[in-house]
PDB file of C-alpha atoms in Angstrom:
ATOM      1  CA  MET C   1      23.953-110.062  45.616  1.00  0.00           C
ATOM      2  CA  ASP C   2      26.079-112.765  44.637  1.00  0.00           C
ATOM      3  CA  ILE C   3      29.566-114.218  45.397  1.00  0.00           C
ATOM      4  CA  ASN C   4      31.040-111.934  42.807  1.00  0.00           C
ATOM      5  CA  GLU C   5      29.700-108.972  44.656  1.00  0.00           C
ATOM      6  CA  ILE C   6      31.112-110.177  48.056  1.00  0.00           C
ATOM      7  CA  ALA C   7      34.359-110.748  47.010  1.00  0.00           C
ATOM      8  CA  ARG C   8      34.481-107.132  45.582  1.00  0.00           C
ATOM      9  CA  LEU C   9      33.265-105.523  48.468  1.00  0.00           C
ATOM     10  CA  ALA C  10      35.593-107.520  50.739  1.00  0.00           C
ATOM     11  CA  GLY C  11      38.424-106.851  48.614  1.00  0.00           C
ATOM     12  CA  VAL C  12      39.393-110.363  47.833  1.00  0.00           C
ATOM     13  CA  SER C  13      39.136-112.654  44.882  1.00  0.00           C
ATOM     14  CA  ARG C  14      36.202-114.857  44.361  1.00  0.00           C
ATOM     15  CA  ALA C  15      38.272-118.204  45.140  1.00  0.00           C
ATOM     16  CA  THR C  16      38.725-116.926  48.404  1.00  0.00           C
ATOM     17  CA  VAL C  17      35.176-116.432  49.322  1.00  0.00           C
ATOM     18  CA  SER C  18      34.366-119.486  47.794  1.00  0.00           C
ATOM     19  CA  ARG C  19      36.866-121.575  50.115  1.00  0.00           C
ATOM     20  CA  TYR C  20      35.525-119.318  52.910  1.00  0.00           C
ATOM     21  CA  LEU C  21      31.865-120.491  52.302  1.00  0.00           C
ATOM     22  CA  ASN C  22      33.401-124.037  51.938  1.00  0.00           C
ATOM     23  CA  ASN C  23      35.316-123.988  55.531  1.00  0.00           C
ATOM     24  CA  GLY C  24      38.802-124.164  53.283  1.00  0.00           C
ATOM     25  CA  TYR C  25      41.460-122.032  54.388  1.00  0.00           C
ATOM     26  CA  VAL C  26      41.250-118.561  54.838  1.00  0.00           C
ATOM     27  CA  SER C  27      43.796-116.288  56.440  1.00  0.00           C
ATOM     28  CA  GLN C  28      42.028-114.637  59.452  1.00  0.00           C
ATOM     29  CA  GLU C  29      42.127-110.901  58.020  1.00  0.00           C
ATOM     30  CA  LYS C  30      40.677-112.164  54.629  1.00  0.00           C
ATOM     31  CA  ARG C  31      38.210-114.174  56.806  1.00  0.00           C
ATOM     32  CA  ARG C  32      37.356-110.997  59.081  1.00  0.00           C
ATOM     33  CA  LEU C  33      36.884-108.930  55.968  1.00  0.00           C
ATOM     34  CA  ILE C  34      34.561-111.517  54.280  1.00  0.00           C
ATOM     35  CA  SER C  35      32.346-112.362  57.453  1.00  0.00           C
ATOM     36  CA  ARG C  36      32.045-108.640  57.872  1.00  0.00           C
ATOM     37  CA  VAL C  37      30.627-108.031  54.466  1.00  0.00           C
ATOM     38  CA  ILE C  38      28.195-111.030  54.843  1.00  0.00           C
ATOM     39  CA  GLN C  39      26.872-109.551  58.036  1.00  0.00           C
ATOM     40  CA  GLU C  40      26.275-106.179  56.752  1.00  0.00           C
ATOM     41  CA  THR C  41      24.709-107.429  53.361  1.00  0.00           C
ATOM     42  CA  GLY C  42      22.894-110.340  54.804  1.00  0.00           C
ATOM     43  CA  TYR C  43      24.380-112.575  52.224  1.00  0.00           C
ATOM     44  CA  VAL C  44      22.703-115.989  52.354  1.00  0.00           C
ATOM     45  CA  PRO C  45      24.703-118.568  50.060  1.00  0.00           C
ATOM     46  CA  SER C  46      22.673-120.515  47.208  1.00  0.00           C
ATOM     47  CA  GLN C  47      21.727-124.052  48.537  1.00  0.00           C
ATOM     48  CA  SER C  48      21.421-125.147  45.069  1.00  0.00           C
ATOM     49  CA  ALA C  49      24.687-124.056  43.944  1.00  0.00           C
ATOM     50  CA  GLN C  50      26.437-125.501  47.024  1.00  0.00           C
ATOM     51  CA  GLN C  51      24.740-128.714  46.223  1.00  0.00           C
ATOM     52  CA  LEU C  52      26.217-129.007  42.982  1.00  0.00           C
ATOM     53  CA  ARG C  53      29.517-127.800  43.736  1.00  0.00           C
ATOM     54  CA  THR C  54      29.994-130.075  46.731  1.00  0.00           C
ATOM     55  CA  GLY C  55      27.651-132.895  46.443  1.00  0.00           C
ATOM     56  CA  LYS C  56      26.120-131.966  49.454  1.00  0.00           C
ATOM     57  CA  THR C  57      22.869-131.175  50.705  1.00  0.00           C
ATOM     58  CA  ASN C  58      23.637-130.894  54.373  1.00  0.00           C
ATOM     59  CA  LEU C  59      20.102-132.931  55.074  1.00  0.00           C
ATOM     60  CA  VAL C  60      20.306-135.735  57.445  1.00  0.00           C
ATOM     61  CA  GLY C  61      17.566-138.420  57.239  1.00  0.00           C
ATOM     62  CA  VAL C  62      16.392-139.718  60.776  1.00  0.00           C
ATOM     63  CA  ILE C  63      13.532-142.755  60.438  1.00  0.00           C
ATOM     64  CA  ILE C  64      11.670-143.502  63.442  1.00  0.00           C
ATOM     65  CA  PRO C  65       8.993-146.153  63.907  1.00  0.00           C
ATOM     66  CA  LYS C  66       6.405-143.800  66.034  1.00  0.00           C
ATOM     67  CA  VAL C  67       5.964-140.455  67.090  1.00  0.00           C
ATOM     68  CA  ASN C  68       4.027-141.031  70.445  1.00  0.00           C
ATOM     69  CA  SER C  69       6.203-142.813  72.246  1.00  0.00           C
ATOM     70  CA  GLN C  70       8.342-141.378  75.463  1.00  0.00           C
ATOM     71  CA  ALA C  71      11.825-143.192  74.114  1.00  0.00           C
ATOM     72  CA  VAL C  72      11.570-142.015  70.700  1.00  0.00           C
ATOM     73  CA  ALA C  73      10.924-138.325  71.505  1.00  0.00           C
ATOM     74  CA  ARG C  74      13.833-138.592  74.208  1.00  0.00           C
ATOM     75  CA  MET C  75      15.849-139.568  71.361  1.00  0.00           C
ATOM     76  CA  LEU C  76      15.040-137.312  68.990  1.00  0.00           C
ATOM     77  CA  ALA C  77      15.626-134.650  71.284  1.00  0.00           C
ATOM     78  CA  GLY C  78      19.089-136.154  71.585  1.00  0.00           C
ATOM     79  CA  ILE C  79      19.353-136.047  67.914  1.00  0.00           C
ATOM     80  CA  THR C  80      18.225-132.595  66.997  1.00  0.00           C
ATOM     81  CA  GLU C  81      20.245-130.866  70.034  1.00  0.00           C
ATOM     82  CA  ARG C  82      23.441-132.336  68.521  1.00  0.00           C
ATOM     83  CA  PHE C  83      22.864-131.224  65.065  1.00  0.00           C
ATOM     84  CA  ALA C  84      21.766-127.498  66.051  1.00  0.00           C
ATOM     85  CA  GLY C  85      24.528-125.538  65.478  1.00  0.00           C
ATOM     86  CA  THR C  86      25.954-127.276  62.878  1.00  0.00           C
ATOM     87  CA  SER C  87      25.588-126.956  58.690  1.00  0.00           C
ATOM     88  CA  TYR C  88      22.961-129.878  58.862  1.00  0.00           C
ATOM     89  CA  HIS C  89      19.313-129.975  58.925  1.00  0.00           C
ATOM     90  CA  THR C  90      16.818-133.304  59.841  1.00  0.00           C
ATOM     91  CA  LEU C  91      14.335-134.567  58.024  1.00  0.00           C
ATOM     92  CA  ILE C  92      11.963-137.094  60.096  1.00  0.00           C
ATOM     93  CA  SER C  93      10.178-140.060  58.455  1.00  0.00           C
ATOM     94  CA  ASN C  94       7.747-141.675  60.638  1.00  0.00           C
ATOM     95  CA  THR C  95       6.975-145.345  59.464  1.00  0.00           C
ATOM     96  CA  ASN C  96       3.807-146.112  62.281  1.00  0.00           C
ATOM     97  CA  ASN C  97       5.574-149.366  62.844  1.00  0.00           C
ATOM     98  CA  ASP C  98       5.582-150.514  59.711  1.00  0.00           C
ATOM     99  CA  PRO C  99       8.613-152.821  58.566  1.00  0.00           C
ATOM    100  CA  ALA C 100       7.209-152.113  54.801  1.00  0.00           C
ATOM    101  CA  GLU C 101       7.231-148.552  54.935  1.00  0.00           C
ATOM    102  CA  GLU C 102      10.840-148.621  56.889  1.00  0.00           C
ATOM    103  CA  ILE C 103      11.995-150.295  53.743  1.00  0.00           C
ATOM    104  CA  ARG C 104      10.218-147.958  51.117  1.00  0.00           C
ATOM    105  CA  CYS C 105      11.901-145.333  52.685  1.00  0.00           C
ATOM    106  CA  LEU C 106      15.642-146.847  52.711  1.00  0.00           C
ATOM    107  CA  ARG C 107      14.921-147.745  48.945  1.00  0.00           C
ATOM    108  CA  ALA C 108      13.756-144.156  48.340  1.00  0.00           C
ATOM    109  CA  LEU C 109      16.980-142.770  49.828  1.00  0.00           C
ATOM    110  CA  SER C 110      19.013-145.111  47.524  1.00  0.00           C
ATOM    111  CA  GLU C 111      17.514-144.569  44.473  1.00  0.00           C
ATOM    112  CA  ARG C 112      17.437-140.915  44.813  1.00  0.00           C
ATOM    113  CA  PRO C 113      19.888-139.887  47.045  1.00  0.00           C
ATOM    114  CA  ARG C 114      18.543-136.654  49.193  1.00  0.00           C
ATOM    115  CA  VAL C 115      20.697-136.942  52.377  1.00  0.00           C
ATOM    116  CA  ASP C 116      23.789-136.810  53.604  1.00  0.00           C
ATOM    117  CA  GLY C 117      23.511-139.304  55.677  1.00  0.00           C
ATOM    118  CA  LEU C 118      20.545-141.609  58.037  1.00  0.00           C
ATOM    119  CA  ILE C 119      19.824-142.328  61.340  1.00  0.00           C
ATOM    120  CA  MET C 120      17.422-145.151  62.053  1.00  0.00           C
ATOM    121  CA  LEU C 121      15.345-145.721  64.943  1.00  0.00           C
ATOM    122  CA  ALA C 122      14.868-149.565  64.002  1.00  0.00           C
ATOM    123  CA  SER C 123      12.805-152.257  65.573  1.00  0.00           C
ATOM    124  CA  VAL C 124      13.065-155.157  63.504  1.00  0.00           C
ATOM    125  CA  PHE C 125      15.568-155.983  60.423  1.00  0.00           C
ATOM    126  CA  THR C 126      14.595-158.430  57.828  1.00  0.00           C
ATOM    127  CA  GLU C 127      16.566-159.405  54.630  1.00  0.00           C
ATOM    128  CA  GLU C 128      14.740-156.522  53.154  1.00  0.00           C
ATOM    129  CA  HIS C 129      15.688-154.225  55.671  1.00  0.00           C
ATOM    130  CA  LEU C 130      19.623-155.413  55.312  1.00  0.00           C
ATOM    131  CA  ALA C 131      19.449-155.334  51.442  1.00  0.00           C
ATOM    132  CA  ALA C 132      17.988-151.772  51.605  1.00  0.00           C
ATOM    133  CA  LEU C 133      20.373-150.480  53.844  1.00  0.00           C
ATOM    134  CA  ARG C 134      23.793-152.168  52.034  1.00  0.00           C
ATOM    135  CA  ALA C 135      22.250-150.215  48.815  1.00  0.00           C
ATOM    136  CA  LEU C 136      22.574-147.026  50.650  1.00  0.00           C
ATOM    137  CA  ASN C 137      25.472-144.528  49.418  1.00  0.00           C
ATOM    138  CA  SER C 138      25.752-142.538  52.256  1.00  0.00           C
ATOM    139  CA  PRO C 139      26.536-143.216  55.943  1.00  0.00           C
ATOM    140  CA  VAL C 140      24.073-144.653  58.359  1.00  0.00           C
ATOM    141  CA  VAL C 141      23.965-144.983  62.195  1.00  0.00           C
ATOM    142  CA  ILE C 142      21.428-147.146  64.099  1.00  0.00           C
ATOM    143  CA  LEU C 143      19.796-146.356  66.903  1.00  0.00           C
ATOM    144  CA  GLY C 144      18.459-148.578  69.472  1.00  0.00           C
ATOM    145  CA  GLN C 145      19.879-152.143  68.046  1.00  0.00           C
ATOM    146  CA  HIS C 146      22.784-153.436  67.610  1.00  0.00           C
ATOM    147  CA  LEU C 147      23.224-154.682  63.787  1.00  0.00           C
ATOM    148  CA  GLU C 148      26.585-156.430  62.919  1.00  0.00           C
ATOM    149  CA  GLY C 149      28.549-154.396  60.113  1.00  0.00           C
ATOM    150  CA  PHE C 150      26.825-151.196  60.809  1.00  0.00           C
ATOM    151  CA  SER C 151      27.510-148.288  63.171  1.00  0.00           C
ATOM    152  CA  CYS C 152      25.353-148.346  66.125  1.00  0.00           C
ATOM    153  CA  VAL C 153      24.071-146.921  69.329  1.00  0.00           C
ATOM    154  CA  TYR C 154      22.316-149.130  71.643  1.00  0.00           C
ATOM    155  CA  HIS C 155      20.999-150.267  75.017  1.00  0.00           C
ATOM    156  CA  ASP C 156      22.040-152.716  77.530  1.00  0.00           C
ATOM    157  CA  ASP C 157      18.600-154.575  77.382  1.00  0.00           C
ATOM    158  CA  TYR C 158      19.352-157.699  78.588  1.00  0.00           C
ATOM    159  CA  ARG C 159      21.053-156.497  81.795  1.00  0.00           C
ATOM    160  CA  ALA C 160      18.928-153.835  82.341  1.00  0.00           C
ATOM    161  CA  THR C 161      15.656-156.128  82.792  1.00  0.00           C
ATOM    162  CA  PHE C 162      17.573-158.787  84.466  1.00  0.00           C
ATOM    163  CA  GLU C 163      18.992-156.287  87.497  1.00  0.00           C
ATOM    164  CA  THR C 164      14.962-154.666  87.496  1.00  0.00           C
ATOM    165  CA  ALA C 165      13.605-158.126  87.768  1.00  0.00           C
ATOM    166  CA  LYS C 166      15.867-159.240  90.695  1.00  0.00           C
ATOM    167  CA  VAL C 167      14.853-156.001  92.544  1.00  0.00           C
ATOM    168  CA  ALA C 168      11.122-157.883  92.395  1.00  0.00           C
ATOM    169  CA  LEU C 169      12.511-161.562  92.732  1.00  0.00           C
ATOM    170  CA  ARG C 170      13.825-160.515  96.137  1.00  0.00           C
ATOM    171  CA  SER C 171      10.302-161.416  97.175  1.00  0.00           C
ATOM    172  CA  ALA C 172       8.443-163.308  94.715  1.00  0.00           C
ATOM    173  CA  GLN C 173       8.060-166.521  93.881  1.00  0.00           C
ATOM    174  CA  HIS C 174       5.236-166.207  91.227  1.00  0.00           C
ATOM    175  CA  PRO C 175       6.742-163.721  88.733  1.00  0.00           C
ATOM    176  CA  GLY C 176       5.115-163.044  85.384  1.00  0.00           C
ATOM    177  CA  PHE C 177       6.231-161.267  82.124  1.00  0.00           C
ATOM    178  CA  ILE C 178       4.411-158.714  79.813  1.00  0.00           C
ATOM    179  CA  GLY C 179       7.000-158.325  76.920  1.00  0.00           C
ATOM    180  CA  VAL C 180       6.946-157.251  73.061  1.00  0.00           C
ATOM    181  CA  ARG C 181       7.488-159.664  69.754  1.00  0.00           C
ATOM    182  CA  GLU C 182      10.512-161.012  69.894  1.00  0.00           C
ATOM    183  CA  ASP C 183      11.985-160.034  66.458  1.00  0.00           C
ATOM    184  CA  ASP C 184      12.485-156.696  67.826  1.00  0.00           C
ATOM    185  CA  VAL C 185      15.958-157.963  69.045  1.00  0.00           C
ATOM    186  CA  ALA C 186      16.453-155.261  71.732  1.00  0.00           C
ATOM    187  CA  ALA C 187      13.087-154.591  73.456  1.00  0.00           C
ATOM    188  CA  GLY C 188      11.598-158.243  72.902  1.00  0.00           C
ATOM    189  CA  ALA C 189      14.145-161.120  72.521  1.00  0.00           C
ATOM    190  CA  MET C 190      16.592-159.458  74.555  1.00  0.00           C
ATOM    191  CA  ARG C 191      14.331-158.154  77.453  1.00  0.00           C
ATOM    192  CA  LEU C 192      12.620-161.748  77.666  1.00  0.00           C
ATOM    193  CA  ARG C 193      15.740-163.167  78.306  1.00  0.00           C
ATOM    194  CA  GLY C 194      16.931-161.101  80.831  1.00  0.00           C
ATOM    195  CA  PHE C 195      13.564-161.824  82.612  1.00  0.00           C
ATOM    196  CA  VAL C 196      14.198-165.835  82.429  1.00  0.00           C
ATOM    197  CA  ASP C 197      17.635-165.507  83.272  1.00  0.00           C
ATOM    198  CA  ALA C 198      16.840-163.549  86.400  1.00  0.00           C
ATOM    199  CA  CYS C 199      14.270-165.987  87.407  1.00  0.00           C
ATOM    200  CA  ARG C 200      16.695-168.931  87.066  1.00  0.00           C
ATOM    201  CA  SER C 201      19.330-167.190  88.771  1.00  0.00           C
ATOM    202  CA  ALA C 202      16.747-166.969  91.662  1.00  0.00           C
ATOM    203  CA  GLY C 203      15.694-170.637  91.565  1.00  0.00           C
ATOM    204  CA  ILE C 204      12.420-170.213  89.698  1.00  0.00           C
ATOM    205  CA  GLU C 205      11.253-171.581  86.439  1.00  0.00           C
ATOM    206  CA  PRO C 206       9.122-168.840  84.941  1.00  0.00           C
ATOM    207  CA  SER C 207       5.426-169.926  83.757  1.00  0.00           C
ATOM    208  CA  PRO C 208       4.687-169.808  80.126  1.00  0.00           C
ATOM    209  CA  GLU C 209       1.305-169.234  81.057  1.00  0.00           C
ATOM    210  CA  ALA C 210       2.598-166.110  83.309  1.00  0.00           C
ATOM    211  CA  MET C 211       3.975-164.672  80.170  1.00  0.00           C
ATOM    212  CA  ALA C 212       2.513-162.369  77.625  1.00  0.00           C
ATOM    213  CA  THR C 213       3.369-160.415  74.199  1.00  0.00           C
ATOM    214  CA  GLY C 214       2.062-156.820  74.113  1.00  0.00           C
ATOM    215  CA  ASP C 215       2.745-153.857  71.395  1.00  0.00           C
ATOM    216  CA  PHE C 216       4.112-151.214  73.606  1.00  0.00           C
ATOM    217  CA  SER C 217       1.080-149.619  74.496  1.00  0.00           C
ATOM    218  CA  VAL C 218      -0.481-149.036  77.964  1.00  0.00           C
ATOM    219  CA  GLU C 219      -4.321-150.714  76.866  1.00  0.00           C
ATOM    220  CA  SER C 220      -2.003-153.857  75.720  1.00  0.00           C
ATOM    221  CA  GLY C 221      -0.004-153.875  79.324  1.00  0.00           C
ATOM    222  CA  TYR C 222      -3.890-154.049  80.475  1.00  0.00           C
ATOM    223  CA  LEU C 223      -5.008-156.433  78.612  1.00  0.00           C
ATOM    224  CA  CYS C 224      -1.739-158.980  79.334  1.00  0.00           C
ATOM    225  CA  CYS C 225      -1.640-158.045  82.924  1.00  0.00           C
ATOM    226  CA  GLU C 226      -5.493-159.587  82.939  1.00  0.00           C
ATOM    227  CA  GLN C 227      -4.475-162.359  80.719  1.00  0.00           C
ATOM    228  CA  ILE C 228      -1.501-163.407  83.277  1.00  0.00           C
ATOM    229  CA  MET C 229      -3.617-162.804  86.445  1.00  0.00           C
ATOM    230  CA  ASP C 230      -6.790-164.823  84.765  1.00  0.00           C
ATOM    231  CA  ALA C 231      -4.103-167.870  84.052  1.00  0.00           C
ATOM    232  CA  ARG C 232      -2.052-167.847  87.134  1.00  0.00           C
ATOM    233  CA  PRO C 233      -3.992-165.849  90.013  1.00  0.00           C
ATOM    234  CA  GLU C 234      -1.067-166.572  92.431  1.00  0.00           C
ATOM    235  CA  THR C 235       1.014-164.205  90.371  1.00  0.00           C
ATOM    236  CA  ASP C 236       3.035-162.151  92.787  1.00  0.00           C
ATOM    237  CA  ALA C 237       4.898-159.865  90.546  1.00  0.00           C
ATOM    238  CA  ILE C 238       4.923-158.578  86.746  1.00  0.00           C
ATOM    239  CA  VAL C 239       8.025-157.341  85.223  1.00  0.00           C
ATOM    240  CA  CYS C 240       7.094-155.426  81.856  1.00  0.00           C
ATOM    241  CA  ALA C 241       9.516-154.977  78.808  1.00  0.00           C
ATOM    242  CA  THR C 242       8.484-151.215  78.707  1.00  0.00           C
ATOM    243  CA  ASP C 243       7.265-148.613  81.080  1.00  0.00           C
ATOM    244  CA  SER C 244       3.916-147.775  79.171  1.00  0.00           C
ATOM    245  CA  MET C 245       2.600-151.439  79.360  1.00  0.00           C
ATOM    246  CA  ALA C 246       3.734-151.059  83.448  1.00  0.00           C
ATOM    247  CA  TYR C 247       1.228-148.290  83.655  1.00  0.00           C
ATOM    248  CA  GLY C 248      -1.595-150.719  81.976  1.00  0.00           C
ATOM    249  CA  ALA C 249      -0.687-153.508  84.496  1.00  0.00           C
ATOM    250  CA  LEU C 250      -0.946-150.800  87.230  1.00  0.00           C
ATOM    251  CA  THR C 251      -4.425-149.756  86.269  1.00  0.00           C
ATOM    252  CA  CYS C 252      -5.764-153.474  85.882  1.00  0.00           C
ATOM    253  CA  LEU C 253      -4.194-154.545  89.006  1.00  0.00           C
ATOM    254  CA  ARG C 254      -6.148-151.800  90.847  1.00  0.00           C
ATOM    255  CA  GLU C 255      -9.370-152.147  89.024  1.00  0.00           C
ATOM    256  CA  TYR C 256      -9.063-155.900  89.979  1.00  0.00           C
ATOM    257  CA  GLY C 257      -8.611-155.274  93.508  1.00  0.00           C
ATOM    258  CA  HIS C 258      -4.965-156.297  93.780  1.00  0.00           C
ATOM    259  CA  ARG C 259      -2.837-154.268  96.132  1.00  0.00           C
ATOM    260  CA  VAL C 260       0.658-152.996  94.448  1.00  0.00           C
ATOM    261  CA  PRO C 261       3.221-153.682  96.018  1.00  0.00           C
ATOM    262  CA  GLU C 262       1.912-155.842  98.766  1.00  0.00           C
ATOM    263  CA  GLU C 263      -0.004-158.303  96.745  1.00  0.00           C
ATOM    264  CA  VAL C 264       1.755-157.955  93.034  1.00  0.00           C
ATOM    265  CA  GLN C 265       4.776-156.106  92.359  1.00  0.00           C
ATOM    266  CA  VAL C 266       5.358-154.155  89.369  1.00  0.00           C
ATOM    267  CA  THR C 267       8.661-153.230  87.056  1.00  0.00           C
ATOM    268  CA  GLY C 268       9.006-151.366  84.172  1.00  0.00           C
ATOM    269  CA  ILE C 269      12.080-150.310  81.377  1.00  0.00           C
ATOM    270  CA  GLY C 270      12.753-146.943  80.545  1.00  0.00           C
ATOM    271  CA  ASP C 271      11.755-144.439  83.409  1.00  0.00           C
ATOM    272  CA  SER C 272       9.865-142.209  81.573  1.00  0.00           C
ATOM    273  CA  GLU C 273       8.310-138.752  83.581  1.00  0.00           C
ATOM    274  CA  LEU C 274       5.008-141.021  84.214  1.00  0.00           C
ATOM    275  CA  SER C 275       7.167-143.216  86.353  1.00  0.00           C
ATOM    276  CA  ARG C 276       7.611-141.017  88.973  1.00  0.00           C
ATOM    277  CA  ILE C 277       4.100-139.530  89.436  1.00  0.00           C
ATOM    278  CA  VAL C 278       2.004-142.842  89.054  1.00  0.00           C
ATOM    279  CA  MET C 279       0.604-144.757  92.020  1.00  0.00           C
ATOM    280  CA  PRO C 280       2.448-146.271  93.228  1.00  0.00           C
ATOM    281  CA  THR C 281       5.718-145.023  91.675  1.00  0.00           C
ATOM    282  CA  LEU C 282       7.084-147.427  89.362  1.00  0.00           C
ATOM    283  CA  THR C 283      10.372-149.118  90.076  1.00  0.00           C
ATOM    284  CA  THR C 284      11.978-148.898  86.346  1.00  0.00           C
ATOM    285  CA  ALA C 285      15.229-149.189  84.375  1.00  0.00           C
ATOM    286  CA  HIS C 286      16.597-145.812  83.633  1.00  0.00           C
ATOM    287  CA  LEU C 287      17.933-145.964  79.840  1.00  0.00           C
ATOM    288  CA  PHE C 288      19.883-143.175  78.161  1.00  0.00           C
ATOM    289  CA  PHE C 289      17.726-142.077  75.607  1.00  0.00           C
ATOM    290  CA  LYS C 290      18.343-138.902  74.993  1.00  0.00           C
ATOM    291  CA  THR C 291      22.176-138.980  75.280  1.00  0.00           C
ATOM    292  CA  SER C 292      21.814-142.295  72.913  1.00  0.00           C
ATOM    293  CA  GLY C 293      20.463-139.789  70.364  1.00  0.00           C
ATOM    294  CA  LYS C 294      23.268-137.255  70.884  1.00  0.00           C
ATOM    295  CA  GLU C 295      25.870-140.234  70.527  1.00  0.00           C
ATOM    296  CA  ALA C 296      24.420-141.417  67.398  1.00  0.00           C
ATOM    297  CA  ALA C 297      24.335-137.857  66.043  1.00  0.00           C
ATOM    298  CA  LYS C 298      27.794-137.497  66.936  1.00  0.00           C
ATOM    299  CA  MET C 299      28.893-140.412  65.131  1.00  0.00           C
ATOM    300  CA  LEU C 300      27.084-139.849  62.043  1.00  0.00           C
ATOM    301  CA  ILE C 301      28.333-136.305  61.679  1.00  0.00           C
ATOM    302  CA  GLU C 302      31.941-137.869  62.252  1.00  0.00           C
ATOM    303  CA  ALA C 303      31.507-140.133  59.281  1.00  0.00           C
ATOM    304  CA  MET C 304      30.001-137.574  57.176  1.00  0.00           C
ATOM    305  CA  ASP C 305      32.338-134.945  57.575  1.00  0.00           C
ATOM    306  CA  ASP C 306      35.479-137.617  57.756  1.00  0.00           C
ATOM    307  CA  GLY C 307      34.453-139.922  55.316  1.00  0.00           C
ATOM    308  CA  ASP C 308      35.196-142.704  57.883  1.00  0.00           C
ATOM    309  CA  GLU C 309      33.441-145.913  56.841  1.00  0.00           C
ATOM    310  CA  ILE C 310      34.845-148.115  59.691  1.00  0.00           C
ATOM    311  CA  PRO C 311      31.464-149.491  61.561  1.00  0.00           C
ATOM    312  CA  ARG C 312      31.342-147.888  65.532  1.00  0.00           C
ATOM    313  CA  GLN C 313      29.441-149.675  68.208  1.00  0.00           C
ATOM    314  CA  LEU C 314      28.224-148.137  71.170  1.00  0.00           C
ATOM    315  CA  LYS C 315      26.559-149.391  74.412  1.00  0.00           C
ATOM    316  CA  MET C 316      25.013-147.545  76.374  1.00  0.00           C
ATOM    317  CA  GLY C 317      24.638-148.019  80.386  1.00  0.00           C
ATOM    318  CA  TYR C 318      21.368-147.953  82.680  1.00  0.00           C
ATOM    319  CA  GLU C 319      20.515-147.113  86.180  1.00  0.00           C
ATOM    320  CA  ILE C 320      18.067-149.070  88.269  1.00  0.00           C
ATOM    321  CA  TYR C 321      15.639-146.673  90.194  1.00  0.00           C
ATOM    322  CA  GLY C 322      13.965-148.740  92.881  1.00  0.00           C
ATOM    323  CA  ARG C 323      10.291-146.972  93.705  1.00  0.00           C
ATOM    324  CA  ASN C 324       7.419-148.040  95.435  1.00  0.00           C
ATOM    325  CA  SER C 325       5.867-150.731  92.888  1.00  0.00           C
ATOM    326  CA  THR C 326       8.256-153.164  94.739  1.00  0.00           C
ATOM    327  CA  ARG C 327       8.851-153.823  98.112  1.00  0.00           C
TER     328      ARG C 327
END
């Protein structure tokens, strides 16, 4: 079964069937005839033939930093949900937080284009990253970071952390902070700045000894909390850049006999599912990860379908959920 046979059975020309398959103009009557024949015969257009005609693969690349992350999982859910029902299919590449692997993925796509567009869940941008991104000959959307000159969907990490820290600072005088590497601008630099500015707005100068750097994991949250409490036993609030590290901090404080929130308050960022069931439940900022994934996919579809190369930036909102880990 081929396009010629479909045309014969439908009583239309081969060119009309071709226009139908490529979403071109076809009258309603002929569209109905072609659709009926395709349904009756189970005809599936050749993907390779369509690619030769249109230059499109209907494949979209998604580069992610890791798979074992609630935030990444929620963004991916939004991306795949938005692409469902379209002609596009997603190919996911996990780089395991390796910047060199990210660059290899980007370069492979620029040298042998196999995708019509790309969504990149980024954490760090080096000059090599920027060069590889500029070499791409298909639309790209950056998700989770703001990068000038590129279409982006990102979160208000600074304000979300500022407002979350303020909840703890209503009844704290010696706050600490567990963050991540600052070359990750969104989760690292912006959330650190939000904490520091919240402290200063409350008339408190945060102690460098009460600030530690983790790696997003629960274990690093535990170790950073241990480091802070050893250096500054008077610490009465620990603001964490992620929920995962906050879970580690809660465990550490409990094992060392500190009562939360009576003695030490704890906050996170992200509002993952466990935040509502850990004991005590976690005060955190809800970031709209799934919605941001949908918006990134929508932005990319528009760029691929319309050929619009104008960069667009979308900053997502947030909500603060005060729970039992703060007073």
